[in-house]
mmCIF file of C-alpha atoms in Angstrom:
data_model
loop_
_atom_site.group_PDB
_atom_site.id
_atom_site.type_symbol
_atom_site.label_atom_id
_atom_site.label_comp_id
_atom_site.label_asym_id
_atom_site.label_seq_id
_atom_site.Cartn_x
_atom_site.Cartn_y
_atom_site.Cartn_z
ATOM 1 C CA UNK A 143 -15.014 -7.902 -8.151
ATOM 2 C CA UNK A 144 -11.388 -6.818 -8.684
ATOM 3 C CA UNK A 145 -8.616 -8.949 -7.870
ATOM 4 C CA UNK A 146 -5.360 -8.736 -8.024
ATOM 5 C CA UNK A 147 -3.083 -12.235 -7.799
ATOM 6 C CA UNK A 148 0.789 -12.109 -7.384
ATOM 7 C CA UNK A 149 1.889 -15.774 -8.322
ATOM 8 C CA UNK A 150 5.454 -16.032 -6.973
ATOM 9 C CA UNK A 151 4.857 -15.714 -3.068
ATOM 10 C CA UNK A 152 8.684 -16.175 -2.842
ATOM 11 C CA UNK A 153 12.158 -15.658 -5.310
ATOM 12 C CA UNK A 154 15.460 -15.486 -5.253
ATOM 13 C CA UNK A 155 18.320 -14.065 -7.477
ATOM 14 C CA UNK A 156 22.043 -13.711 -7.792
ATOM 15 C CA UNK A 157 22.990 -10.161 -8.147
ATOM 16 C CA UNK A 158 23.312 -8.558 -11.290
ATOM 17 C CA UNK A 159 20.783 -10.998 -12.918
ATOM 18 C CA UNK A 160 17.385 -9.560 -14.598
ATOM 19 C CA UNK A 161 14.315 -10.837 -12.409
ATOM 20 C CA UNK A 162 10.486 -10.424 -13.510
ATOM 21 C CA UNK A 163 7.574 -10.619 -10.799
ATOM 22 C CA UNK A 164 4.374 -11.756 -12.489
ATOM 23 C CA UNK A 165 0.790 -9.812 -11.266
ATOM 24 C CA UNK A 166 -2.530 -10.414 -12.643
ATOM 25 C CA UNK A 167 -5.598 -8.596 -12.238
ATOM 26 C CA UNK A 168 -9.407 -9.094 -13.101
ATOM 27 C CA UNK A 169 -11.279 -6.205 -13.467
ATOM 28 C CA UNK A 170 -14.337 -4.630 -15.577
ATOM 29 C CA UNK A 171 -13.269 -1.546 -15.468
ATOM 30 C CA UNK A 172 -11.461 0.482 -18.805
ATOM 31 C CA UNK A 173 -9.296 3.780 -16.968
ATOM 32 C CA UNK A 174 -7.596 2.743 -13.618
ATOM 33 C CA UNK A 175 -3.855 3.079 -12.503
ATOM 34 C CA UNK A 176 -1.811 -0.083 -12.081
ATOM 35 C CA UNK A 177 1.660 0.685 -8.826
ATOM 36 C CA UNK A 178 4.349 -1.188 -7.779
ATOM 37 C CA UNK A 179 5.246 -0.824 -4.220
ATOM 38 C CA UNK A 180 8.230 -2.097 -2.613
ATOM 39 C CA UNK A 181 8.528 -2.827 1.163
ATOM 40 C CA UNK A 182 11.783 -3.342 2.463
ATOM 41 C CA UNK A 183 12.825 -5.020 5.624
ATOM 42 C CA UNK A 184 12.498 -1.586 7.621
ATOM 43 C CA UNK A 185 8.982 -1.557 6.709
ATOM 44 C CA UNK A 186 8.242 1.639 4.836
ATOM 45 C CA UNK A 187 6.557 1.198 1.420
ATOM 46 C CA UNK A 188 7.986 2.927 -1.578
ATOM 47 C CA UNK A 189 6.394 3.411 -4.848
ATOM 48 C CA UNK A 190 8.607 1.809 -7.545
ATOM 49 C CA UNK A 191 6.967 2.513 -10.567
ATOM 50 C CA UNK A 192 3.239 3.145 -11.642
ATOM 51 C CA UNK A 193 1.478 2.775 -15.285
ATOM 52 C CA UNK A 194 -1.816 4.953 -16.643
ATOM 53 C CA UNK A 195 -3.967 1.846 -18.322
ATOM 54 C CA UNK A 196 -5.082 4.490 -20.703
ATOM 55 C CA UNK A 197 -1.040 4.658 -21.868
ATOM 56 C CA UNK A 198 -0.047 2.050 -24.120
ATOM 57 C CA UNK A 199 4.047 2.676 -23.538
ATOM 58 C CA UNK A 200 5.274 0.590 -20.897
ATOM 59 C CA UNK A 201 6.445 2.258 -17.895
ATOM 60 C CA UNK A 202 10.034 2.541 -17.471
ATOM 61 C CA UNK A 203 12.384 3.753 -14.277
ATOM 62 C CA UNK A 204 15.871 3.776 -14.266
ATOM 63 C CA UNK A 205 16.286 -0.469 -13.580
ATOM 64 C CA UNK A 206 12.615 -0.826 -13.236
ATOM 65 C CA UNK A 207 10.380 -1.444 -16.370
ATOM 66 C CA UNK A 208 7.022 -2.985 -16.485
ATOM 67 C CA UNK A 209 5.305 -5.341 -19.323
ATOM 68 C CA UNK A 210 1.571 -4.290 -19.456
ATOM 69 C CA UNK A 211 -0.588 -6.337 -21.453
ATOM 70 C CA UNK A 212 -4.298 -5.093 -20.804
ATOM 71 C CA UNK A 213 -5.826 -7.215 -23.042
ATOM 72 C CA UNK A 214 -4.142 -9.986 -21.106
ATOM 73 C CA UNK A 215 -4.622 -7.903 -17.414
ATOM 74 C CA UNK A 216 -0.952 -8.443 -16.562
ATOM 75 C CA UNK A 217 1.374 -6.050 -15.320
ATOM 76 C CA UNK A 218 4.744 -7.688 -14.843
ATOM 77 C CA UNK A 219 7.468 -5.749 -13.322
ATOM 78 C CA UNK A 220 11.128 -6.453 -14.243
ATOM 79 C CA UNK A 221 14.308 -5.752 -12.429
ATOM 80 C CA UNK A 222 17.662 -5.380 -14.586
ATOM 81 C CA UNK A 223 21.001 -5.841 -12.911
ATOM 82 C CA UNK A 224 19.633 -6.652 -9.453
ATOM 83 C CA UNK A 225 21.181 -4.798 -6.769
ATOM 84 C CA UNK A 226 21.495 -6.078 -2.820
ATOM 85 C CA UNK A 227 18.759 -3.462 -2.010
ATOM 86 C CA UNK A 228 16.269 -4.670 -3.977
ATOM 87 C CA UNK A 229 15.751 -7.052 -1.762
ATOM 88 C CA UNK A 230 12.381 -6.239 -0.187
ATOM 89 C CA UNK A 231 8.524 -7.178 -0.499
ATOM 90 C CA UNK A 232 6.851 -5.746 -3.659
ATOM 91 C CA UNK A 233 3.038 -5.144 -4.297
ATOM 92 C CA UNK A 234 1.312 -4.642 -6.955
ATOM 93 C CA UNK A 235 -1.634 -2.504 -6.520
ATOM 94 C CA UNK A 236 -4.661 -1.886 -8.777
ATOM 95 C CA UNK A 237 -6.615 1.604 -8.394
ATOM 96 C CA UNK A 238 -9.932 2.052 -9.761
ATOM 97 C CA UNK A 239 -13.250 2.172 -8.492
ATOM 98 C CA UNK A 240 -11.190 0.206 -5.541
ATOM 99 C CA UNK A 241 -7.574 -0.211 -4.123
ATOM 100 C CA UNK A 242 -6.612 -3.426 -4.355
ATOM 101 C CA UNK A 243 -3.071 -5.040 -3.574
ATOM 102 C CA UNK A 244 -1.987 -8.282 -4.326
ATOM 103 C CA UNK A 245 -0.149 -10.622 -1.335
ATOM 104 C CA UNK A 246 3.153 -10.052 -2.192
ATOM 105 C CA UNK A 247 6.358 -11.175 -3.754
ATOM 106 C CA UNK A 248 9.224 -11.512 -1.384
ATOM 107 C CA UNK A 249 12.623 -11.029 -3.269
ATOM 108 C CA UNK A 250 15.885 -11.965 -2.344
ATOM 109 C CA UNK A 251 18.899 -10.786 -4.059
ATOM 110 C CA UNK A 252 21.988 -12.933 -3.478
ATOM 111 C CA UNK A 253 25.663 -11.773 -3.397
ATOM 112 C CA UNK B 141 10.833 15.251 10.501
ATOM 113 C CA UNK B 142 9.582 14.611 7.004
ATOM 114 C CA UNK B 143 7.354 12.088 5.049
ATOM 115 C CA UNK B 144 4.801 10.165 7.109
ATOM 116 C CA UNK B 145 5.230 8.899 10.478
ATOM 117 C CA UNK B 146 3.230 6.781 12.709
ATOM 118 C CA UNK B 147 3.263 6.246 17.175
ATOM 119 C CA UNK B 148 3.840 3.562 18.549
ATOM 120 C CA UNK B 149 5.800 1.950 16.537
ATOM 121 C CA UNK B 150 4.764 -1.221 18.563
ATOM 122 C CA UNK B 151 1.936 -1.804 20.851
ATOM 123 C CA UNK B 152 0.387 -5.040 23.077
ATOM 124 C CA UNK B 153 -3.515 -4.209 23.985
ATOM 125 C CA UNK B 154 -5.389 -6.478 25.802
ATOM 126 C CA UNK B 155 -9.121 -7.047 24.352
ATOM 127 C CA UNK B 156 -10.689 -4.701 26.509
ATOM 128 C CA UNK B 157 -8.311 -2.085 26.405
ATOM 129 C CA UNK B 158 -8.561 1.397 24.650
ATOM 130 C CA UNK B 159 -6.014 2.862 22.769
ATOM 131 C CA UNK B 160 -5.096 4.643 19.512
ATOM 132 C CA UNK B 161 -2.528 4.939 16.775
ATOM 133 C CA UNK B 162 -1.368 8.084 15.215
ATOM 134 C CA UNK B 163 -0.729 8.949 11.937
ATOM 135 C CA UNK B 164 1.715 12.496 10.861
ATOM 136 C CA UNK B 165 2.010 14.067 7.337
ATOM 137 C CA UNK B 166 4.637 16.265 6.772
ATOM 138 C CA UNK B 167 4.215 16.751 2.867
ATOM 139 C CA UNK B 168 1.144 18.903 2.576
ATOM 140 C CA UNK B 169 -0.768 15.832 1.522
ATOM 141 C CA UNK B 170 -4.909 16.372 1.555
ATOM 142 C CA UNK B 171 -5.458 12.735 1.415
ATOM 143 C CA UNK B 172 -4.473 10.239 4.244
ATOM 144 C CA UNK B 173 -5.186 6.570 4.565
ATOM 145 C CA UNK B 174 -5.190 3.636 7.112
ATOM 146 C CA UNK B 175 -4.670 0.097 5.523
ATOM 147 C CA UNK B 176 -3.682 -3.370 7.699
ATOM 148 C CA UNK B 177 -1.471 -5.692 6.691
ATOM 149 C CA UNK B 178 -1.844 -8.997 7.802
ATOM 150 C CA UNK B 179 0.768 -12.332 7.321
ATOM 151 C CA UNK B 180 0.193 -13.897 3.920
ATOM 152 C CA UNK B 181 -3.085 -11.766 3.454
ATOM 153 C CA UNK B 182 -3.023 -8.716 0.943
ATOM 154 C CA UNK B 183 -2.991 -5.597 2.495
ATOM 155 C CA UNK B 184 -6.612 -3.949 3.123
ATOM 156 C CA UNK B 185 -7.439 -0.625 2.682
ATOM 157 C CA UNK B 186 -9.558 0.289 5.709
ATOM 158 C CA UNK B 187 -10.089 4.030 5.510
ATOM 159 C CA UNK B 188 -9.726 6.832 3.247
ATOM 160 C CA UNK B 189 -9.884 10.977 4.316
ATOM 161 C CA UNK B 190 -9.907 13.534 1.610
ATOM 162 C CA UNK B 191 -9.833 17.052 2.911
ATOM 163 C CA UNK B 192 -10.835 15.788 6.320
ATOM 164 C CA UNK B 193 -13.743 13.754 4.648
ATOM 165 C CA UNK B 194 -14.316 10.256 5.172
ATOM 166 C CA UNK B 195 -14.827 8.936 1.594
ATOM 167 C CA UNK B 196 -14.209 5.236 1.810
ATOM 168 C CA UNK B 197 -14.620 2.785 4.634
ATOM 169 C CA UNK B 198 -14.362 -0.519 3.630
ATOM 170 C CA UNK B 199 -16.637 -2.098 6.012
ATOM 171 C CA UNK B 200 -14.729 -2.270 9.190
ATOM 172 C CA UNK B 201 -15.830 -3.368 12.423
ATOM 173 C CA UNK B 202 -16.979 -0.448 14.364
ATOM 174 C CA UNK B 203 -13.878 -1.099 17.266
ATOM 175 C CA UNK B 204 -11.913 0.268 14.601
ATOM 176 C CA UNK B 205 -12.587 4.348 14.834
ATOM 177 C CA UNK B 206 -10.884 6.421 12.168
ATOM 178 C CA UNK B 207 -10.080 10.641 13.274
ATOM 179 C CA UNK B 208 -9.440 13.189 10.974
ATOM 180 C CA UNK B 209 -9.050 16.421 12.518
ATOM 181 C CA UNK B 210 -7.245 18.222 9.904
ATOM 182 C CA UNK B 211 -5.495 17.254 6.904
ATOM 183 C CA UNK B 212 -1.955 16.844 8.490
ATOM 184 C CA UNK B 213 -3.233 14.044 11.478
ATOM 185 C CA UNK B 214 -5.353 10.347 11.064
ATOM 186 C CA UNK B 215 -6.249 8.789 13.955
ATOM 187 C CA UNK B 216 -7.336 5.277 14.509
ATOM 188 C CA UNK B 217 -9.104 4.509 17.815
ATOM 189 C CA UNK B 218 -9.181 1.202 18.784
ATOM 190 C CA UNK B 219 -11.265 -0.345 21.352
ATOM 191 C CA UNK B 220 -12.665 -3.875 22.371
ATOM 192 C CA UNK B 221 -10.132 -5.791 19.503
ATOM 193 C CA UNK B 222 -9.860 -9.513 18.874
ATOM 194 C CA UNK B 223 -6.642 -11.309 18.272
ATOM 195 C CA UNK B 224 -7.133 -11.544 14.812
ATOM 196 C CA UNK B 225 -6.808 -7.791 14.702
ATOM 197 C CA UNK B 226 -2.808 -8.288 15.493
ATOM 198 C CA UNK B 227 -1.696 -6.847 12.366
ATOM 199 C CA UNK B 228 0.680 -4.272 11.070
ATOM 200 C CA UNK B 229 -1.404 -0.922 10.778
ATOM 201 C CA UNK B 230 0.125 1.224 7.859
ATOM 202 C CA UNK B 231 -0.506 4.695 7.015
ATOM 203 C CA UNK B 232 -0.408 6.582 3.894
ATOM 204 C CA UNK B 233 -0.892 10.077 2.448
ATOM 205 C CA UNK B 234 -1.349 11.444 -1.174
ATOM 206 C CA UNK B 235 -1.934 15.098 -2.349
ATOM 207 C CA UNK B 236 -5.533 14.194 -3.022
ATOM 208 C CA UNK B 237 -7.034 10.841 -3.201
ATOM 209 C CA UNK B 238 -8.309 11.151 -7.053
ATOM 210 C CA UNK B 239 -6.188 14.152 -9.194
ATOM 211 C CA UNK B 240 -8.491 16.252 -11.094
ATOM 212 C CA UNK B 241 -8.516 14.024 -14.310
ATOM 213 C CA UNK B 242 -10.070 11.323 -12.492
ATOM 214 C CA UNK B 243 -6.608 9.509 -11.601
ATOM 215 C CA UNK B 244 -4.564 8.576 -8.670
ATOM 216 C CA UNK B 245 -1.746 10.235 -6.859
ATOM 217 C CA UNK B 246 1.182 8.135 -5.684
ATOM 218 C CA UNK B 247 1.096 7.745 -1.678
ATOM 219 C CA UNK B 248 3.281 7.435 0.416
ATOM 220 C CA UNK B 249 3.515 5.361 3.562
ATOM 221 C CA UNK B 250 4.650 5.473 7.022
ATOM 222 C CA UNK B 251 6.418 2.716 8.785
ATOM 223 C CA UNK B 252 3.712 0.884 10.385
ATOM 224 C CA UNK B 253 2.354 0.201 13.855
ATOM 225 C CA UNK B 254 2.827 -3.363 15.056
ATOM 226 C CA UNK B 255 -0.368 -4.082 16.744
ATOM 227 C CA UNK B 256 -0.215 -7.162 19.260
ATOM 228 C CA UNK B 257 -3.987 -8.102 20.541
ATOM 229 C CA UNK B 258 -3.766 -10.541 23.725
#
């Protein structure tokens, strides 16, 4: 069965620092998609970044980038130059035969 | 209004009540989803509708009954719930459940309904 593990329940970093959120998953599928979603305190979840498993190149969206290691089944999110507005819950999601979300990492950006 | 809206935002109900959650999307999407978000647990996918047809039902108890009358509206009918059903219920939509090539489209989420069962 597919699983998604986010091993960091909570993290805090200073504004402008770089932070990496970890996500590992388990699957026997070869073709799947991975997403990072952000849920700010107002609760509306929004997509941060996506990665197709068949693409070797790591996805990047402005200050957000991923380190996708398919063999290791790892999909970490790096936030560069963190901002106060990055404070939120971050969810890693696996979309393959099933849609599976991790438990989330609560990220606090400190002024 | 734009995006995905959900009503009510908060709901308190007794175990014998019957209530319904409503979701509406204004994005022209064809797939809609219900998720359950409980504290300290992963987001759980409950139901998926694609072009008004239910494509996923992840072993959800029958006290939760979804309805999708058209591609823009999704309901979750609730009856004889249990206290452990208290959670945030999120609705989402996407262009389709899976794209023509088999990939996944981005899901757009609503703000959720905070449900408390007494």
